[in-house]
Tab-separated table of C-alpha atoms in Angstrom:
chain	number	residue	atom	x	y	z
P	14	MET	CA	-0.007	-0.060	0.066
P	15	SER	CA	1.714	2.860	-1.199
P	16	GLY	CA	-0.226	5.576	0.276
P	17	LYS	CA	-0.903	7.345	-3.099
P	18	PRO	CA	-4.684	7.693	-4.117
P	19	ARG	CA	-5.843	4.734	-6.044
P	20	LEU	CA	-8.492	5.138	-8.906
P	21	THR	CA	-11.107	2.138	-10.432
P	22	TYR	CA	-12.325	2.749	-13.530
P	23	PHE	CA	-12.293	1.835	-16.773
P	24	ASN	CA	-8.981	2.927	-19.172
P	25	GLY	CA	-10.978	5.934	-20.442
P	26	ARG	CA	-12.048	8.827	-19.601
P	27	GLY	CA	-15.805	8.883	-18.643
P	28	ARG	CA	-16.525	10.278	-15.320
P	29	MET	CA	-13.017	9.625	-14.009
P	30	GLU	CA	-11.170	12.280	-15.918
P	31	PRO	CA	-12.111	15.049	-13.790
P	32	VAL	CA	-10.434	13.246	-10.936
P	33	ARG	CA	-7.574	12.763	-12.673
P	34	TRP	CA	-7.114	16.472	-13.923
P	35	LEU	CA	-7.792	17.605	-10.317
P	36	LEU	CA	-5.283	15.335	-8.717
P	37	ALA	CA	-3.124	16.322	-11.848
P	38	ALA	CA	-3.246	19.847	-11.081
P	39	ALA	CA	-2.479	19.480	-7.172
P	40	GLY	CA	0.694	17.932	-8.101
P	41	VAL	CA	-0.764	14.285	-6.693
P	42	GLU	CA	0.358	11.272	-8.187
P	43	PHE	CA	-1.954	8.307	-8.097
P	44	GLU	CA	-2.227	4.949	-9.197
P	45	GLU	CA	-4.837	3.311	-11.244
P	46	ILE	CA	-6.809	0.062	-11.726
P	47	PHE	CA	-8.750	-0.210	-15.054
P	48	LEU	CA	-11.522	-2.018	-15.306
P	49	GLU	CA	-11.683	-4.800	-18.176
P	50	THR	CA	-14.175	-7.371	-17.404
P	51	LYS	CA	-17.656	-7.894	-16.307
P	52	GLU	CA	-15.985	-10.559	-13.629
P	53	GLN	CA	-13.638	-7.423	-12.072
P	54	TYR	CA	-16.705	-5.225	-11.638
P	55	GLU	CA	-18.729	-8.031	-10.136
P	56	LYS	CA	-15.921	-8.924	-7.525
P	57	LEU	CA	-15.541	-5.186	-6.673
P	58	ILE	CA	-19.439	-5.224	-6.089
P	59	LYS	CA	-19.270	-8.755	-4.066
P	60	ASP	CA	-16.240	-7.567	-2.339
P	61	GLY	CA	-18.865	-4.502	-0.785
P	62	VAL	CA	-16.319	-1.693	-2.012
P	63	LEU	CA	-18.677	0.165	-4.333
P	64	MET	CA	-21.168	2.124	-1.851
P	65	PHE	CA	-23.864	2.275	-4.573
P	66	GLN	CA	-22.454	-0.420	-6.901
P	67	GLN	CA	-21.020	2.138	-9.294
P	68	VAL	CA	-17.559	3.712	-10.221
P	69	PRO	CA	-15.692	5.884	-9.906
P	70	LEU	CA	-13.817	4.414	-6.987
P	71	VAL	CA	-11.199	6.557	-5.080
P	72	GLU	CA	-9.050	5.029	-2.284
P	73	MET	CA	-7.884	7.570	-0.432
P	74	ASP	CA	-6.916	8.639	3.156
P	75	GLY	CA	-8.170	5.273	4.225
P	76	MET	CA	-11.520	5.945	2.479
P	77	LYS	CA	-13.274	4.213	-0.484
P	78	MET	CA	-14.761	7.000	-1.915
P	79	VAL	CA	-17.638	7.170	-4.904
P	80	GLN	CA	-19.914	9.687	-6.107
P	81	THR	CA	-17.586	11.856	-8.477
P	82	ARG	CA	-18.732	15.452	-6.647
P	83	ALA	CA	-17.840	14.056	-2.964
P	84	ILE	CA	-14.271	12.936	-4.568
P	85	LEU	CA	-13.728	16.283	-6.275
P	86	SER	CA	-14.986	18.080	-3.149
P	87	TYR	CA	-12.515	16.046	-1.021
P	88	ILE	CA	-9.620	16.796	-2.984
P	89	ALA	CA	-10.283	20.457	-3.717
P	90	GLY	CA	-10.720	20.541	0.124
P	91	LYS	CA	-7.299	18.947	0.971
P	92	TYR	CA	-5.577	20.712	-1.475
P	93	ASN	CA	-6.780	24.098	-1.167
P	94	LEU	CA	-8.336	24.111	-4.400
P	95	TYR	CA	-11.601	25.516	-2.862
P	96	GLY	CA	-11.153	28.850	-2.131
P	97	LYS	CA	-10.521	31.061	1.146
P	98	ASP	CA	-13.994	31.323	2.517
P	99	LEU	CA	-17.834	29.586	2.282
P	100	LYS	CA	-18.383	32.807	-0.309
P	101	GLU	CA	-15.510	31.674	-2.843
P	102	ARG	CA	-16.737	27.955	-2.274
P	103	ALA	CA	-20.220	28.822	-3.390
P	104	LEU	CA	-18.837	30.501	-6.464
P	105	ILE	CA	-16.296	27.878	-7.369
P	106	ASP	CA	-19.569	25.332	-6.962
P	107	MET	CA	-21.424	27.092	-9.071
P	108	TYR	CA	-19.112	27.593	-11.854
P	109	VAL	CA	-17.965	23.704	-11.557
P	110	GLU	CA	-21.522	22.559	-11.657
P	111	GLY	CA	-22.303	24.596	-14.744
P	112	ILE	CA	-19.185	23.329	-16.289
P	113	THR	CA	-20.365	19.550	-15.410
P	114	ASP	CA	-23.572	20.252	-17.172
P	115	LEU	CA	-21.567	20.784	-20.138
P	116	MET	CA	-19.333	18.060	-19.899
P	117	GLN	CA	-22.282	15.666	-19.442
P	118	MET	CA	-23.076	16.105	-23.013
P	119	ILE	CA	-19.501	15.112	-23.923
P	120	LEU	CA	-19.890	12.334	-21.449
P	121	MET	CA	-23.070	10.761	-22.904
P	122	PHE	CA	-22.014	11.783	-26.843
P	123	PRO	CA	-20.320	8.817	-27.666
P	124	PHE	CA	-23.187	6.177	-26.421
P	125	SER	CA	-25.786	8.351	-28.297
P	126	PRO	CA	-26.942	6.131	-31.811
P	127	PRO	CA	-25.259	7.082	-34.755
P	128	GLU	CA	-28.422	9.253	-35.869
P	129	ALA	CA	-28.648	11.263	-32.851
P	130	LYS	CA	-24.907	12.244	-32.955
P	131	GLU	CA	-25.096	15.225	-35.682
P	132	LYS	CA	-27.944	16.594	-33.552
P	133	ASN	CA	-26.361	16.227	-30.352
P	134	LEU	CA	-22.964	17.607	-31.533
P	135	ASP	CA	-24.918	20.620	-32.350
P	136	SER	CA	-26.657	20.889	-28.748
P	137	ILE	CA	-22.763	20.723	-27.466
P	138	LYS	CA	-21.563	23.612	-29.858
P	139	GLU	CA	-24.997	25.644	-28.973
P	140	ARG	CA	-24.666	25.405	-25.321
P	141	ALA	CA	-21.035	25.614	-25.005
P	142	THR	CA	-21.256	28.730	-27.308
P	143	ASN	CA	-24.578	30.478	-25.984
P	144	ARG	CA	-24.628	29.123	-22.455
P	145	TYR	CA	-21.674	28.328	-20.450
P	146	PHE	CA	-18.443	30.112	-22.126
P	147	PRO	CA	-20.283	33.361	-22.155
P	148	VAL	CA	-20.331	33.356	-18.251
P	149	PHE	CA	-16.771	32.345	-17.838
P	150	GLU	CA	-15.633	34.983	-20.343
P	151	LYS	CA	-17.385	37.636	-18.481
P	152	VAL	CA	-16.249	36.476	-15.308
P	153	LEU	CA	-12.716	36.665	-16.530
P	154	LYS	CA	-13.349	40.368	-18.110
P	155	GLN	CA	-15.063	41.825	-15.361
P	156	HIS	CA	-12.162	41.159	-12.767
P	157	GLY	CA	-9.224	41.041	-15.226
P	158	GLN	CA	-7.663	38.448	-13.007
P	159	ASP	CA	-5.599	35.639	-13.999
P	160	PHE	CA	-8.186	32.784	-12.352
P	161	LEU	CA	-11.729	32.434	-12.041
P	162	VAL	CA	-12.646	32.999	-8.066
P	163	GLY	CA	-10.509	35.010	-5.380
P	164	ASN	CA	-7.372	35.415	-7.525
P	165	LYS	CA	-6.151	32.454	-6.972
P	166	PHE	CA	-5.949	28.833	-8.703
P	167	SER	CA	-8.766	26.730	-7.751
P	168	TRP	CA	-10.783	23.920	-8.804
P	169	ALA	CA	-13.049	25.683	-11.113
P	170	ASP	CA	-9.967	26.833	-13.358
P	171	VAL	CA	-9.125	23.181	-13.604
P	172	GLN	CA	-12.622	22.280	-14.294
P	173	LEU	CA	-12.841	24.933	-16.796
P	174	ILE	CA	-9.485	24.392	-18.762
P	175	GLU	CA	-10.605	20.385	-19.067
P	176	ALA	CA	-14.083	21.673	-20.400
P	177	ILE	CA	-12.771	23.721	-22.836
P	178	LEU	CA	-10.013	21.153	-24.344
P	179	ALA	CA	-12.848	18.736	-24.479
P	180	VAL	CA	-15.268	20.944	-26.363
P	181	GLU	CA	-12.559	22.088	-29.006
P	182	GLU	CA	-11.978	18.419	-29.785
P	183	LYS	CA	-15.288	18.074	-30.902
P	184	ILE	CA	-15.568	21.783	-32.170
P	185	PRO	CA	-11.801	23.247	-33.087
P	186	ALA	CA	-12.920	26.969	-33.790
P	187	VAL	CA	-15.405	26.875	-30.585
P	188	LEU	CA	-13.316	29.779	-28.817
P	189	SER	CA	-12.965	32.157	-31.947
P	190	GLY	CA	-15.627	34.883	-30.105
P	191	PHE	CA	-13.868	34.389	-26.430
P	192	PRO	CA	-10.847	36.070	-26.296
P	193	GLN	CA	-10.518	35.811	-22.356
P	194	LEU	CA	-11.083	31.834	-22.318
P	195	GLN	CA	-7.937	32.080	-25.363
P	196	ALA	CA	-5.759	33.720	-22.864
P	197	PHE	CA	-7.142	31.281	-19.983
P	198	LYS	CA	-6.306	28.337	-22.271
P	199	ILE	CA	-2.956	29.599	-22.644
P	200	ARG	CA	-2.266	30.474	-18.894
P	201	MET	CA	-3.845	27.681	-17.393
P	202	SER	CA	-1.842	25.425	-20.132
P	203	ASN	CA	1.626	26.617	-18.745
P	204	MET	CA	0.973	26.012	-15.100
P	205	PRO	CA	3.537	23.512	-14.370
P	206	THR	CA	1.515	20.682	-13.014
P	207	ILE	CA	-1.242	21.144	-16.050
P	208	LYS	CA	1.761	21.129	-18.446
P	209	LYS	CA	3.023	18.210	-17.261
P	210	PHE	CA	-0.727	16.475	-17.440
P	211	LEU	CA	-1.003	17.681	-20.965
P	212	GLN	CA	2.272	15.536	-22.081
P	213	PRO	CA	2.029	12.535	-23.629
P	214	GLY	CA	2.800	9.740	-21.082
P	215	SER	CA	0.108	11.188	-18.318
P	216	PRO	CA	-2.333	9.731	-16.812
P	217	ARG	CA	-4.800	11.954	-19.246
P	218	LYS	CA	-7.107	9.435	-21.337
P	219	PRO	CA	-7.613	10.439	-24.785
P	220	PRO	CA	-11.077	10.603	-26.116
P	221	PRO	CA	-13.685	7.999	-26.171
P	222	ASP	CA	-12.802	5.307	-29.064
P	223	GLU	CA	-14.656	2.054	-29.935
P	224	ARG	CA	-12.822	-0.080	-27.758
P	225	TYR	CA	-13.558	2.142	-24.848
P	226	ILE	CA	-17.466	2.152	-25.704
P	227	GLU	CA	-17.369	-1.519	-26.169
P	228	THR	CA	-15.827	-2.182	-22.831
P	229	VAL	CA	-18.393	0.038	-20.942
P	230	LEU	CA	-21.378	-1.545	-22.553
P	231	LYS	CA	-19.879	-4.944	-22.030
P	232	ILE	CA	-19.577	-4.264	-18.119
P	233	PHE	CA	-22.809	-2.759	-17.452
P	234	LYS	CA	-24.872	-5.073	-19.863
P	235	LYS	CA	-27.034	-7.192	-17.782
X	16	MET	CA	-28.024	44.016	1.862
X	17	ALA	CA	-28.629	40.703	3.510
X	18	GLY	CA	-32.212	40.478	3.779
X	19	LYS	CA	-34.155	37.164	3.645
X	20	THR	CA	-33.734	34.188	1.410
X	21	LYS	CA	-35.710	34.193	-1.367
X	22	LEU	CA	-36.356	31.322	-3.937
X	23	TYR	CA	-37.262	31.466	-7.611
X	24	TYR	CA	-39.345	28.456	-9.038
X	25	PHE	CA	-42.248	27.000	-10.157
X	26	ASP	CA	-44.803	26.138	-7.312
X	27	GLY	CA	-43.917	22.718	-7.059
X	28	ARG	CA	-41.315	20.587	-5.911
X	29	GLY	CA	-38.886	19.795	-8.797
X	30	LYS	CA	-35.106	20.562	-8.277
X	31	MET	CA	-35.719	23.507	-5.275
X	32	GLU	CA	-37.629	21.246	-2.975
X	33	SER	CA	-34.469	19.655	-1.650
X	34	ILE	CA	-33.165	23.331	-0.566
X	35	ARG	CA	-36.841	23.992	1.021
X	36	TRP	CA	-35.858	21.120	2.913
X	37	LEU	CA	-32.665	21.772	3.864
X	38	LEU	CA	-33.454	25.734	4.882
X	39	ALA	CA	-36.861	24.541	7.099
X	40	ALA	CA	-34.576	21.714	8.671
X	41	ALA	CA	-31.773	24.592	9.566
X	42	GLY	CA	-34.964	26.553	10.559
X	43	VAL	CA	-34.452	29.324	8.147
X	44	GLU	CA	-37.406	31.442	7.117
X	45	PHE	CA	-37.580	32.198	3.205
X	46	GLU	CA	-39.606	33.741	0.724
X	47	GLU	CA	-40.702	32.439	-2.467
X	48	GLU	CA	-41.805	33.775	-5.940
X	49	PHE	CA	-43.451	31.273	-8.226
X	50	LEU	CA	-42.932	31.382	-12.055
X	51	GLU	CA	-46.023	31.151	-13.604
X	52	THR	CA	-45.315	32.733	-16.989
X	53	ARG	CA	-42.873	32.323	-20.124
X	54	GLU	CA	-42.602	36.407	-19.217
X	55	GLN	CA	-41.581	36.083	-15.480
X	56	TYR	CA	-38.927	33.590	-16.721
X	57	GLU	CA	-37.808	36.033	-19.504
X	58	LYS	CA	-37.682	38.848	-17.270
X	59	LEU	CA	-35.465	37.145	-14.839
X	60	LEU	CA	-33.359	36.049	-17.917
X	61	GLN	CA	-32.891	39.503	-19.103
X	62	GLY	CA	-32.272	40.915	-15.719
X	63	GLY	CA	-29.371	38.729	-15.570
X	64	SER	CA	-30.099	36.840	-12.750
X	65	LEU	CA	-29.735	33.616	-13.657
X	66	LEU	CA	-25.752	32.514	-14.569
X	67	PHE	CA	-26.557	29.533	-16.860
X	68	GLN	CA	-30.210	30.773	-17.755
X	69	GLN	CA	-31.771	28.212	-15.331
X	70	VAL	CA	-33.637	27.799	-12.238
X	71	PRO	CA	-33.583	27.373	-9.379
X	72	LEU	CA	-32.460	30.622	-7.948
X	73	VAL	CA	-31.882	31.380	-4.348
X	74	GLU	CA	-31.178	34.797	-3.369
X	75	ILE	CA	-28.920	34.338	-0.171
X	76	ASP	CA	-26.742	36.870	1.709
X	77	GLY	CA	-25.890	39.249	-1.274
X	78	MET	CA	-25.499	36.475	-3.837
X	79	LYS	CA	-27.903	35.218	-6.624
X	80	MET	CA	-27.199	31.422	-6.258
X	81	VAL	CA	-27.820	28.773	-8.753
X	82	GLN	CA	-26.890	25.301	-9.618
X	83	THR	CA	-28.874	23.306	-6.936
X	84	ARG	CA	-25.767	21.350	-5.429
X	85	ALA	CA	-23.901	25.028	-4.646
X	86	ILE	CA	-26.880	26.378	-2.977
X	87	LEU	CA	-27.309	23.336	-0.620
X	88	SER	CA	-23.618	22.983	-0.275
X	89	TYR	CA	-23.570	26.838	1.087
X	90	ILE	CA	-26.539	26.467	3.289
X	91	ALA	CA	-25.454	22.906	4.934
X	92	ALA	CA	-21.915	24.800	5.894
X	93	LYS	CA	-23.877	28.038	6.690
X	94	TYR	CA	-25.843	26.247	9.214
X	95	ASN	CA	-23.631	23.917	10.378
X	96	LEU	CA	-25.173	20.464	8.961
X	97	TYR	CA	-22.015	19.512	7.000
X	98	GLY	CA	-19.972	17.646	9.389
X	99	LYS	CA	-16.857	18.986	11.445
X	100	ASP	CA	-14.095	18.167	9.154
X	101	LEU	CA	-13.200	17.488	5.721
X	102	LYS	CA	-13.563	13.736	6.003
X	103	GLU	CA	-17.325	14.170	7.515
X	104	ARG	CA	-18.047	16.200	4.956
X	105	ALA	CA	-16.633	13.814	2.304
X	106	LEU	CA	-18.636	11.090	4.071
X	107	ILE	CA	-22.008	13.472	3.692
X	108	ASP	CA	-21.579	14.413	-0.170
X	109	MET	CA	-21.206	10.628	-0.561
X	110	TYR	CA	-24.404	9.638	0.847
X	111	VAL	CA	-26.136	13.084	-0.469
X	112	GLY	CA	-24.880	11.772	-3.672
X	113	GLY	CA	-26.618	8.767	-3.540
X	114	THR	CA	-29.945	10.033	-2.313
X	115	GLU	CA	-29.679	12.310	-4.961
X	116	ASP	CA	-29.427	9.762	-7.596
X	117	LEU	CA	-32.539	7.904	-5.917
X	118	MET	CA	-34.413	11.384	-5.953
X	119	GLY	CA	-33.299	11.946	-9.728
X	120	PHE	CA	-35.384	8.539	-10.503
X	121	ILE	CA	-38.594	10.228	-9.292
X	122	LEU	CA	-37.885	14.207	-10.210
X	123	PHE	CA	-39.263	13.726	-14.327
X	124	PHE	CA	-41.747	11.090	-13.054
X	125	PRO	CA	-44.521	13.369	-13.321
X	126	PHE	CA	-43.701	14.408	-17.282
X	127	LEU	CA	-43.993	10.431	-18.137
X	128	SER	CA	-46.829	9.047	-20.123
X	129	ALA	CA	-49.324	6.975	-18.168
X	130	GLU	CA	-47.400	3.529	-19.265
X	131	ASP	CA	-44.064	4.951	-18.903
X	132	LYS	CA	-45.001	5.896	-14.896
X	133	GLU	CA	-45.937	2.379	-14.113
X	134	LYS	CA	-42.562	1.112	-15.393
X	135	GLN	CA	-40.710	3.783	-13.803
X	136	ARG	CA	-42.399	3.036	-10.313
X	137	ALA	CA	-40.845	-0.485	-10.441
X	138	VAL	CA	-37.731	1.114	-11.173
X	139	ILE	CA	-37.973	3.673	-8.212
X	140	VAL	CA	-38.811	0.837	-6.063
X	141	GLN	CA	-36.042	-1.520	-7.249
X	142	LYS	CA	-33.363	0.783	-6.970
X	143	ALA	CA	-34.434	1.912	-3.394
X	144	THR	CA	-34.999	-1.125	-2.431
X	145	SER	CA	-31.633	-2.898	-3.933
X	146	ARG	CA	-29.196	-0.050	-3.995
X	147	TYR	CA	-30.077	2.561	-1.979
X	148	PHE	CA	-31.891	1.809	1.145
X	149	PRO	CA	-29.817	-1.198	1.967
X	150	VAL	CA	-26.941	1.114	2.129
X	151	TYR	CA	-28.179	3.461	4.701
X	152	GLU	CA	-29.983	0.875	6.669
X	153	LYS	CA	-26.109	-0.553	7.181
X	154	VAL	CA	-24.716	2.571	8.128
X	155	LEU	CA	-27.215	3.210	11.059
X	156	LYS	CA	-26.996	-0.447	12.410
X	157	ASP	CA	-23.341	-0.400	12.080
X	158	HIS	CA	-22.654	2.577	14.160
X	159	GLY	CA	-26.069	2.447	16.008
X	160	GLN	CA	-26.247	6.338	15.928
X	161	ASP	CA	-29.102	8.390	15.765
X	162	PHE	CA	-27.588	10.441	12.817
X	163	LEU	CA	-25.819	9.084	9.699
X	164	VAL	CA	-22.613	11.338	10.027
X	165	GLY	CA	-20.456	11.861	13.048
X	166	ASN	CA	-23.093	11.369	16.116
X	167	ASN	CA	-24.649	14.889	14.169
X	168	PHE	CA	-27.569	15.897	12.476
X	169	SER	CA	-26.608	17.036	9.260
X	170	TRP	CA	-27.428	17.488	5.409
X	171	ALA	CA	-27.642	13.436	4.857
X	172	ASP	CA	-29.839	13.068	7.355
X	173	VAL	CA	-32.336	15.680	6.050
X	174	HIS	CA	-31.959	14.529	2.213
X	175	LEU	CA	-32.242	11.087	3.323
X	176	LEU	CA	-35.668	11.315	4.980
X	177	GLU	CA	-36.478	13.716	2.024
X	178	ALA	CA	-35.737	10.548	-0.119
X	179	ILE	CA	-37.655	7.886	2.014
X	180	LEU	CA	-40.822	10.242	1.978
X	181	MET	CA	-40.668	10.649	-1.713
X	182	VAL	CA	-40.353	6.726	-2.503
X	183	GLU	CA	-43.111	6.157	0.295
X	184	GLU	CA	-45.543	8.149	-2.410
X	185	LYS	CA	-44.843	5.526	-4.626
X	186	LYS	CA	-44.817	2.439	-2.541
X	187	SER	CA	-45.937	3.058	0.775
X	188	ASP	CA	-44.771	-0.249	2.274
X	189	VAL	CA	-41.191	-0.017	0.806
X	190	LEU	CA	-39.737	0.524	4.070
X	191	SER	CA	-40.839	-3.260	5.368
X	192	GLY	CA	-37.495	-4.467	5.193
X	193	PHE	CA	-35.505	-1.722	6.565
X	194	PRO	CA	-36.293	-1.708	10.680
X	195	GLN	CA	-33.265	0.709	10.906
X	196	LEU	CA	-34.550	3.309	8.112
X	197	GLN	CA	-37.972	3.182	9.767
X	198	ALA	CA	-36.752	4.139	13.277
X	199	PHE	CA	-34.609	6.828	11.594
X	200	LYS	CA	-37.868	8.145	9.744
X	201	ALA	CA	-39.914	8.538	12.929
X	202	ARG	CA	-36.584	10.048	14.442
X	203	ILE	CA	-35.883	12.243	12.395
X	204	SER	CA	-39.623	13.729	11.261
X	205	SER	CA	-39.862	14.472	14.988
X	206	ILE	CA	-37.263	16.804	15.161
X	207	PRO	CA	-39.035	20.130	16.212
X	208	THR	CA	-38.095	22.113	12.648
X	209	ILE	CA	-38.609	19.159	10.291
X	210	LYS	CA	-41.858	17.896	12.334
X	211	LYS	CA	-43.067	21.719	11.394
X	212	PHE	CA	-42.090	21.388	7.899
X	213	LEU	CA	-44.176	18.348	7.614
X	214	GLU	CA	-47.321	19.540	8.976
X	215	PRO	CA	-49.905	21.504	6.622
X	216	GLY	CA	-49.433	24.777	5.729
X	217	SER	CA	-45.627	24.927	5.517
X	218	GLN	CA	-43.658	25.357	2.295
X	219	ARG	CA	-43.255	21.976	1.792
X	220	LYS	CA	-44.904	21.207	-1.846
X	221	PRO	CA	-47.432	18.604	-2.755
X	222	VAL	CA	-46.370	15.258	-5.162
X	223	PRO	CA	-46.275	16.960	-8.527
X	224	ASP	CA	-49.326	17.036	-10.465
X	225	ASP	CA	-50.204	17.726	-14.270
X	226	LYS	CA	-50.944	21.385	-13.689
X	227	TYR	CA	-47.117	21.500	-12.250
X	228	VAL	CA	-46.397	19.498	-15.528
X	229	GLU	CA	-47.843	22.241	-17.807
X	230	THR	CA	-46.618	25.017	-15.871
X	231	VAL	CA	-43.214	23.932	-16.499
X	232	ARG	CA	-43.605	23.241	-20.011
X	233	ARG	CA	-45.108	26.628	-20.600
X	234	VAL	CA	-42.392	28.614	-18.836
X	235	LEU	CA	-39.476	26.697	-19.893
X	236	ARG	CA	-40.677	25.633	-23.233
X	237	MET	CA	-39.045	22.259	-22.826
X	238	TYR	CA	-39.719	18.646	-21.337
X	239	TYR	CA	-42.474	17.778	-23.829
X	240	ASP	CA	-41.270	14.328	-24.623
X	241	ILE	CA	-39.672	12.668	-21.838
X	242	LYS	CA	-38.900	9.070	-21.575
X	243	ALA	CA	-37.894	6.960	-19.106
X	244	ASN	CA	-34.174	6.248	-18.471
C-alpha cells in the first residue's frame, strides 16, 4: 500500500477524468486500476467496496470514496483549491456545476445512436457558445484576474480548462468568439502541473474510442 | 444587503424541494416567488439573475445562487449541517450523492406517459430497495447512532428523510425490510424544525400534478417528450 490515491475505473475518460485532472493539477501522484471485464466489476461489488455499486472509486486517506462530486470536493478541500471562505466556495461550486452540465453532454455523446450524433454535436456547440463560455468570458473580463475566483488557482479553473479542451476536440474553432478564454487556456496550460498533465505519457486519457465504448457496454450489460 | 432568503422556482417540488427541506431543517425562514408565465422567466433572464439561464435561483446573503448542489452545499456549511471536518464532509457528500441519484429517478416521473409511469414506479422501488436503502440501513446498524454521520444532525439526514418519504409516496410499504430506516424516519420526523415542515401550511410542496407539468412546460418551453431512463 503506497499511500498514493488509487483510482478504479475504465481505461478512459468518463466520469473519472475530472478526478485525474484535479489530482494532477494539485501535483498529486496516483495509481490506477482499469476495469476490463464484467468479472472484475462483479468482484468489486461482491467485496463491498462500491457503496452504490458504481465506479468511479477512489481509495485515499483510508476512505473508499464514490460519487464523483464527493471525490472532487474532498480533493479540492484537501489541496486548497476550494477558495478561502464559504462565499468563494459557493462561486467555485456554481462554476463547477455549470461546467459539469456541459461536460455531461460530452460524456454521453459517444453512447448516443449514430442518427442522433449530429444533433447532439449541435447541442454541445450551442450550449458551449451560448450558455457556458459567455459566463466565464464575462467573469474573466470583469475582474481582469488570471483565475476565476479570488485571484487564486482553484478547482473551477481546472474544470474549465478541461472543458475547453474537451469541447475543442469536437468543435476546433469554438473559442473564436472568446478572447478571454483563449488567454485563459494558454495561461492554465502553462501552469507546471497542468503542463505536465498535457504531455504524452501522463495519466490523461484520450478521447473515447470504439474500444472504450465496447468495454463500458460489456461491463454494464445485464 | 442581506435581507431574507428568497427562492425563485415553479410552485412545486422539482429541483427546489431539497433546498426548501434544508432551509426548513436549519430553521431558516424564506420567501418564494413562483414562476407561472413565460414572461416572468424571460424577465429573470434579461435581468441577468440566472447565471446559466436556469432555475432554481436562490437569493441569499447578497448572492444570486444557481445550481442546486452549490446552493445546498452553501446552506449546509453555513448552518453547520456539513460535518466537523473534511472526512465527515466527504461522507455526507457521498450519502447525499446517493439520495440525489435516487430522487433523480422520481424528478421527471410526473412528465412521463401513464404507461411509462408504471414502468418507472417499478424502477424507483427496485433501485431504492436494492441499491440505496440497504446502504443507509447498514450505516445506521453498524454505528447504532441516531444520525448518519458523526453522531450529529447533518444535511445527509435531511436528504435521506426527504428521499424516504418520496419513495413511500410511490409504494407505501417500501420500508418494510428496513427496520433501521423506519426508526430513522420516526426520529428525524420528530425533530422540531422538520416536524413543523411536515405539517400542513408549511412551504413543503405536494406531489407534482398535471398542472405543475403544464406550468414547467409552458414557462421553459421544454420537457415535452420525456422518456423513462
